[in-house]
CSV table of C-alpha atoms in Angstrom, one decimal:
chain,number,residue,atom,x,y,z
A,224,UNK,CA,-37.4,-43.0,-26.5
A,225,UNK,CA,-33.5,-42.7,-27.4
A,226,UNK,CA,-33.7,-38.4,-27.0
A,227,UNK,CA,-30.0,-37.3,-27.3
A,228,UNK,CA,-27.7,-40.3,-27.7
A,229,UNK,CA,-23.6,-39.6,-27.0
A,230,UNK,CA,-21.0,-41.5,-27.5
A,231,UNK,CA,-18.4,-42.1,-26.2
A,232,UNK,CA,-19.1,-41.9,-22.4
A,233,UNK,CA,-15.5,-41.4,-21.6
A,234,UNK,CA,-12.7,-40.8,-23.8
A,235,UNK,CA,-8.8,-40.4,-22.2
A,236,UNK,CA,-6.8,-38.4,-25.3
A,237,UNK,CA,-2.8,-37.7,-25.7
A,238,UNK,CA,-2.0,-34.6,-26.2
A,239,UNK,CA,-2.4,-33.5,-30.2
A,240,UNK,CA,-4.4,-36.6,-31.0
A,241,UNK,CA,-7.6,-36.1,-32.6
A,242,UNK,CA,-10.9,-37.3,-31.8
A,243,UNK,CA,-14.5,-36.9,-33.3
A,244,UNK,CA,-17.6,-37.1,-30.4
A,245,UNK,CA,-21.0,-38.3,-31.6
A,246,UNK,CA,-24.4,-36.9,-31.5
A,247,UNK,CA,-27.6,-38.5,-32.6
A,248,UNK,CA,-31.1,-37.3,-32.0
A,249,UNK,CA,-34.2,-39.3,-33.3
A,250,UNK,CA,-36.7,-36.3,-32.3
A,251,UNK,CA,-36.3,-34.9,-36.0
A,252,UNK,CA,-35.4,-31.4,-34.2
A,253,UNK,CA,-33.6,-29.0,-36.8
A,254,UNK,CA,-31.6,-26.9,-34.0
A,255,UNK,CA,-28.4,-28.7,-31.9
A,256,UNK,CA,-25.8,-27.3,-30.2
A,257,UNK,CA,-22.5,-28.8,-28.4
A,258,UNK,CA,-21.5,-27.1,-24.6
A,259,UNK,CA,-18.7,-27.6,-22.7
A,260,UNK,CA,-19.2,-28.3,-18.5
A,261,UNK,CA,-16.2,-26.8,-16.5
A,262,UNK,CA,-15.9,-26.8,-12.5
A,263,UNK,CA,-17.5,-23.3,-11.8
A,264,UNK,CA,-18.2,-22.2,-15.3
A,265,UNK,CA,-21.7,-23.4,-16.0
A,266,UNK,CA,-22.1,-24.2,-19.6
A,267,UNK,CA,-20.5,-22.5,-22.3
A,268,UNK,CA,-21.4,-22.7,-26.0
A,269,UNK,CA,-18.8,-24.1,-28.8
A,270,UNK,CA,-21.0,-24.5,-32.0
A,271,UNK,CA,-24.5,-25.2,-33.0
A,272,UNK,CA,-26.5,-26.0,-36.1
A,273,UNK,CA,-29.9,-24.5,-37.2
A,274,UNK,CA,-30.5,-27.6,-39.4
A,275,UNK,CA,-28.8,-30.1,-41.8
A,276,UNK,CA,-25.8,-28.0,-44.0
A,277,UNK,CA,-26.0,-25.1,-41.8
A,278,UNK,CA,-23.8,-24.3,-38.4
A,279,UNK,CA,-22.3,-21.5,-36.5
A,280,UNK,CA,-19.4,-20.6,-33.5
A,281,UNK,CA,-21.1,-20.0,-30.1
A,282,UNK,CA,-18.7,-19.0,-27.1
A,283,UNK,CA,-15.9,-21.0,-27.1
A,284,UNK,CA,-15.3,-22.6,-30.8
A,285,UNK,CA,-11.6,-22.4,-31.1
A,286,UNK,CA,-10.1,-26.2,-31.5
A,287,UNK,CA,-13.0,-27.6,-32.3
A,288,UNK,CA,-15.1,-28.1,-36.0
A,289,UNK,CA,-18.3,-29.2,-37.0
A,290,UNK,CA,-20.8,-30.3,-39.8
A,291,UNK,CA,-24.1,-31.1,-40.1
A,292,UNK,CA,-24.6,-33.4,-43.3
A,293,UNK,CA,-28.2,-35.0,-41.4
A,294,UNK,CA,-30.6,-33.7,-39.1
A,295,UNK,CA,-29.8,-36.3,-37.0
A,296,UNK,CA,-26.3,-36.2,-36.4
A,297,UNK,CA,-24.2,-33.6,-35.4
A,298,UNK,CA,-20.3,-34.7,-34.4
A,299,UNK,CA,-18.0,-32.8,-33.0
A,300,UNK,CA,-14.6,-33.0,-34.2
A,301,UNK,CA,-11.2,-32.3,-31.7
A,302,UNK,CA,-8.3,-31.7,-34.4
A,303,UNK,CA,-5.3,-31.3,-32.2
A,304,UNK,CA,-6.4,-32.3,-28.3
A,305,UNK,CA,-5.1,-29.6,-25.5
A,306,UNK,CA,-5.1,-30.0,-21.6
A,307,UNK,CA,-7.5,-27.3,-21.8
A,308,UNK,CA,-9.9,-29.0,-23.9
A,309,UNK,CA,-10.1,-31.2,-20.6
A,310,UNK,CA,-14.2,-31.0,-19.7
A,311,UNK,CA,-17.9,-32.8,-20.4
A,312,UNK,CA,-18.9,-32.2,-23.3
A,313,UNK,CA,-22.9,-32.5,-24.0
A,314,UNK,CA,-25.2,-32.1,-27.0
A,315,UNK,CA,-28.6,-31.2,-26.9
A,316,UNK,CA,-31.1,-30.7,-29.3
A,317,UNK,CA,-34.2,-27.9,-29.6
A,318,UNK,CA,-37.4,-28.5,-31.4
A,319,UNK,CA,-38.4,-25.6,-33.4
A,320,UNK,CA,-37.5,-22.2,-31.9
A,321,UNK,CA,-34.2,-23.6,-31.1
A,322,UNK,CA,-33.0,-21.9,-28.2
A,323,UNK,CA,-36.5,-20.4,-27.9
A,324,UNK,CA,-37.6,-23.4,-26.8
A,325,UNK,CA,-36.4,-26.3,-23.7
A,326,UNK,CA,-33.5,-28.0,-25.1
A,327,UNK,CA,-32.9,-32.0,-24.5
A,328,UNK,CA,-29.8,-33.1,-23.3
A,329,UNK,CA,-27.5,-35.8,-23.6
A,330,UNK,CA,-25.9,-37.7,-20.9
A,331,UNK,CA,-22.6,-36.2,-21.5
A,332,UNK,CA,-19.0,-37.1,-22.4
A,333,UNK,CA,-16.0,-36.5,-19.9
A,334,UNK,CA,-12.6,-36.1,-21.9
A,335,UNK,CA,-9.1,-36.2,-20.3
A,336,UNK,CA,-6.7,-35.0,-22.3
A,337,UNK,CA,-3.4,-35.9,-20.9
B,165,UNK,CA,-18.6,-13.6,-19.8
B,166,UNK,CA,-21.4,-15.3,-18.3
B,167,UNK,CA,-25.2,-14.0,-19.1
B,168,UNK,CA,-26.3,-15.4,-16.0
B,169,UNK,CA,-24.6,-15.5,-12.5
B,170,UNK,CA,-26.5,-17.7,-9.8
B,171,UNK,CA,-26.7,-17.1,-6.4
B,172,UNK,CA,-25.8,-18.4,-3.5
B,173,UNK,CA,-23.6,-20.9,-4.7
B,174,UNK,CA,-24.5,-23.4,-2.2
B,175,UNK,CA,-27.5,-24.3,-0.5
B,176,UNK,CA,-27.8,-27.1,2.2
B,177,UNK,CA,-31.2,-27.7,3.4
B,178,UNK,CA,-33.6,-29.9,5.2
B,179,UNK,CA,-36.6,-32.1,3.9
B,180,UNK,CA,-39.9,-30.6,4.2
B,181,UNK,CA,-38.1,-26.9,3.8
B,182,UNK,CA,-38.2,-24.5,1.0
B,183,UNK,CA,-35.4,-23.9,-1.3
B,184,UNK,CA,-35.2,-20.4,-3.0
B,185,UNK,CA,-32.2,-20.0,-6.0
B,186,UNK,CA,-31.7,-16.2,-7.6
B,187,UNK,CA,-30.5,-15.8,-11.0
B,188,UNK,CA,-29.1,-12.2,-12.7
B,189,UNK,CA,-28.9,-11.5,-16.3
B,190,UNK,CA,-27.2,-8.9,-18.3
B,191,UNK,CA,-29.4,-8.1,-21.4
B,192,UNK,CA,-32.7,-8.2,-22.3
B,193,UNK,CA,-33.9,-11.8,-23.0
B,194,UNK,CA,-36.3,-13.9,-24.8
B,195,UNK,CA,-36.9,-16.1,-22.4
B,196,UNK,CA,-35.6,-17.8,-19.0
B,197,UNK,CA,-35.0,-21.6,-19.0
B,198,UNK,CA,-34.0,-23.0,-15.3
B,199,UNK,CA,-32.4,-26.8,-15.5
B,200,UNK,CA,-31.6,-29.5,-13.1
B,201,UNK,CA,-28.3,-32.0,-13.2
B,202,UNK,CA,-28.0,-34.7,-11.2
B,203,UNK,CA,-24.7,-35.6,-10.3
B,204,UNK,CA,-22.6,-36.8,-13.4
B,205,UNK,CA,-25.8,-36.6,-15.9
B,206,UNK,CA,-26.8,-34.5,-18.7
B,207,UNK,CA,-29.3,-31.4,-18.1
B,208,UNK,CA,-33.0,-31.7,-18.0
B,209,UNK,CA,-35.4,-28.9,-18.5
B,210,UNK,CA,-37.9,-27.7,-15.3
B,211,UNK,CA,-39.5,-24.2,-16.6
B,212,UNK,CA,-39.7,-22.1,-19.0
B,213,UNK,CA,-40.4,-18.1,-18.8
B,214,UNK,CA,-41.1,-15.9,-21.3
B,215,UNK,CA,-40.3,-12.1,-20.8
B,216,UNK,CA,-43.5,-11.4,-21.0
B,217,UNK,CA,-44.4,-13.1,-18.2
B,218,UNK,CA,-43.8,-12.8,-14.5
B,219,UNK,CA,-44.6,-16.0,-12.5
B,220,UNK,CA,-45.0,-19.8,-13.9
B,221,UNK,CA,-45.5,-22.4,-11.6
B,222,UNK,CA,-45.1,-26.6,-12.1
B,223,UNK,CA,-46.0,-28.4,-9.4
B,224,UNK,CA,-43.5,-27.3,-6.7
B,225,UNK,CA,-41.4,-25.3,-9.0
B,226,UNK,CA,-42.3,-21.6,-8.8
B,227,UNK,CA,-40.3,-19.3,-10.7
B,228,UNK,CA,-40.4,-15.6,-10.6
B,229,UNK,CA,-39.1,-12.7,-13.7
B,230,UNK,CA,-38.4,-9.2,-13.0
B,231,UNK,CA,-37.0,-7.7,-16.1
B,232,UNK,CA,-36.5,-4.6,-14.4
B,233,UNK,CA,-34.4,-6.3,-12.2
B,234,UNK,CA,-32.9,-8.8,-15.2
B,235,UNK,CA,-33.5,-11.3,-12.5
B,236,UNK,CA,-35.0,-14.6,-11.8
B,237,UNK,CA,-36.1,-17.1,-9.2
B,238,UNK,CA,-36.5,-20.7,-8.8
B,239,UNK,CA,-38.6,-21.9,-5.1
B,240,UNK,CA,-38.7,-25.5,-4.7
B,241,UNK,CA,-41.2,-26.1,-2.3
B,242,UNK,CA,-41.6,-29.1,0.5
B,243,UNK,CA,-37.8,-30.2,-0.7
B,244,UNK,CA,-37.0,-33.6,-1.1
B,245,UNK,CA,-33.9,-35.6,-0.8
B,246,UNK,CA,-34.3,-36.3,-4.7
B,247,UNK,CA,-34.4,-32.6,-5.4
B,248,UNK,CA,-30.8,-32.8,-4.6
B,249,UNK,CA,-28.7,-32.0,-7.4
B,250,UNK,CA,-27.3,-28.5,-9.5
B,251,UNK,CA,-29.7,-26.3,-11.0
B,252,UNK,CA,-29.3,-23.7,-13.6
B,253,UNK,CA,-30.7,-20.6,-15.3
B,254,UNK,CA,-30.2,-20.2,-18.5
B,255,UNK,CA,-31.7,-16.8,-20.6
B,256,UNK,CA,-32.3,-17.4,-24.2
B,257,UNK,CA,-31.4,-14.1,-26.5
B,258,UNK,CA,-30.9,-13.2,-29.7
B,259,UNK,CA,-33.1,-11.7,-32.3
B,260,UNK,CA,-33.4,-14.7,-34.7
B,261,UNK,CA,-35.8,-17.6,-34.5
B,262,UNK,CA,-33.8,-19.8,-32.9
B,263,UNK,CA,-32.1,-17.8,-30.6
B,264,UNK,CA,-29.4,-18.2,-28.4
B,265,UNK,CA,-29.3,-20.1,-25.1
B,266,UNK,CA,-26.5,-19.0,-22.6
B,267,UNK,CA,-26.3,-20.7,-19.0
B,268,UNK,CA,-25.1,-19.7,-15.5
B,269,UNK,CA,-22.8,-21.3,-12.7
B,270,UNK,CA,-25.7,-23.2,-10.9
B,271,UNK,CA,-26.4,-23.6,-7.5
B,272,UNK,CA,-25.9,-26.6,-5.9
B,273,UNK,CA,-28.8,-27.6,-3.8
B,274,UNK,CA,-28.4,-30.7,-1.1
B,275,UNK,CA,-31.2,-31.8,0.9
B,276,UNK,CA,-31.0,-33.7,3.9
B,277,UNK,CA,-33.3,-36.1,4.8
């Protein structure tokens, strides 16, 4: 029962390095999305994919990019790292409905850009 | 800007006693999700509401929907010291079928044993 697997846990970055996070889900769900956690801003949506081939900017996309080549996977990719992109970052995943339905979490990954 | 804002931010409260979080929305909404974190983990679903509907209950969770209000409420009853942790609302919009989930602040619930 692996759910929402990311990887890394923690990840210290110099400014303008890039970076790709990893997302894997073994629930075969179409819909997954990437947030970012600030202190006091809740959750905020950067991108998310309705299924293999097919994604889309949420709230926040700028600096980041994404693709979707299986249902399983869906990375995220940091091209030039800024203080600012400083946060957790979690995946999640939706069976179908997407965000009609409860989404499934992973356990997050804290990035320090420095 | 935020769909949802949470309210109050803070709640400190002792076992055995009820906890009551408030969540306001802006636009009309699919449905209302409500989530629990525990400290430094990812975010794992309590309740679902559907706009259509206007209580839901799971096991000590109740949670309230007044459209006409765009608002929301979670009540944890008979806290425990486990229950401790951030909790958040989250309304799910968007004409599509998959939708679009958008969260608020959270409240951060402590309970004292």
């Amino acid at each position: 029962n692996a759910g929402v697997t990311q990887t890394p846990k923690f990840q210290v970055l110099k400014t303008g390095q890039s970076m790709t996070l990893q997302c894997a889900q073994d629930m075969n769900h179409e819909y997954m999305s990437w947030y970012r956690q600030d202190p006091g801003m809740g959750l905020r949506l950067i991108h998310y994919s309705v299924g293999a081939g097919i994604t889309d900017q949420g709230e926040v996309p700028n600096g980041y990019n994404v693709s979707r080549s299986t249902t399983e996977d869906f990375p995220l990719r940091l091209l030039s790292a800024a203080p600012s992109q400083t946060s957790v970052y979690f995946c999640a995943s939706s069976p179908p409905g997407g965000a009609r339905t409860e989404a499934f979490f992973g356990q997050g990954t804290r990035l320090t850009v420095v | 800007s935020q769909q949802g804002e949470e309210d109050p931010q803070a709640l400190s409260i002792q076992e055995g006693e009820n906890a009551t979080m408030n969540c306001s929305y802006k636009t009309s909404i699919n449905n209302l999700q409500w989530y629990r974190q525990n400290s430094g983990r990812g975010l794992v679903h309590l309740i679902l509401i559907r706009s259509n509907e206007r209580e839901k209950h799971s096991g000590r969770l109740r949670v309230t929907l007044d459209t006409s209000k765009k608002s929301s409420s979670l009540l944890i009853t008979a806290s425990r010291a486990a229950d401790t942790a951030s909790y958040f609302c989250a309304t799910s919009t968007g004409g599509t079928s998959y939708g679009k989930l958008t969260f608020g602040q959270g409240t951060i619930l402590t309970v004292h044993p």
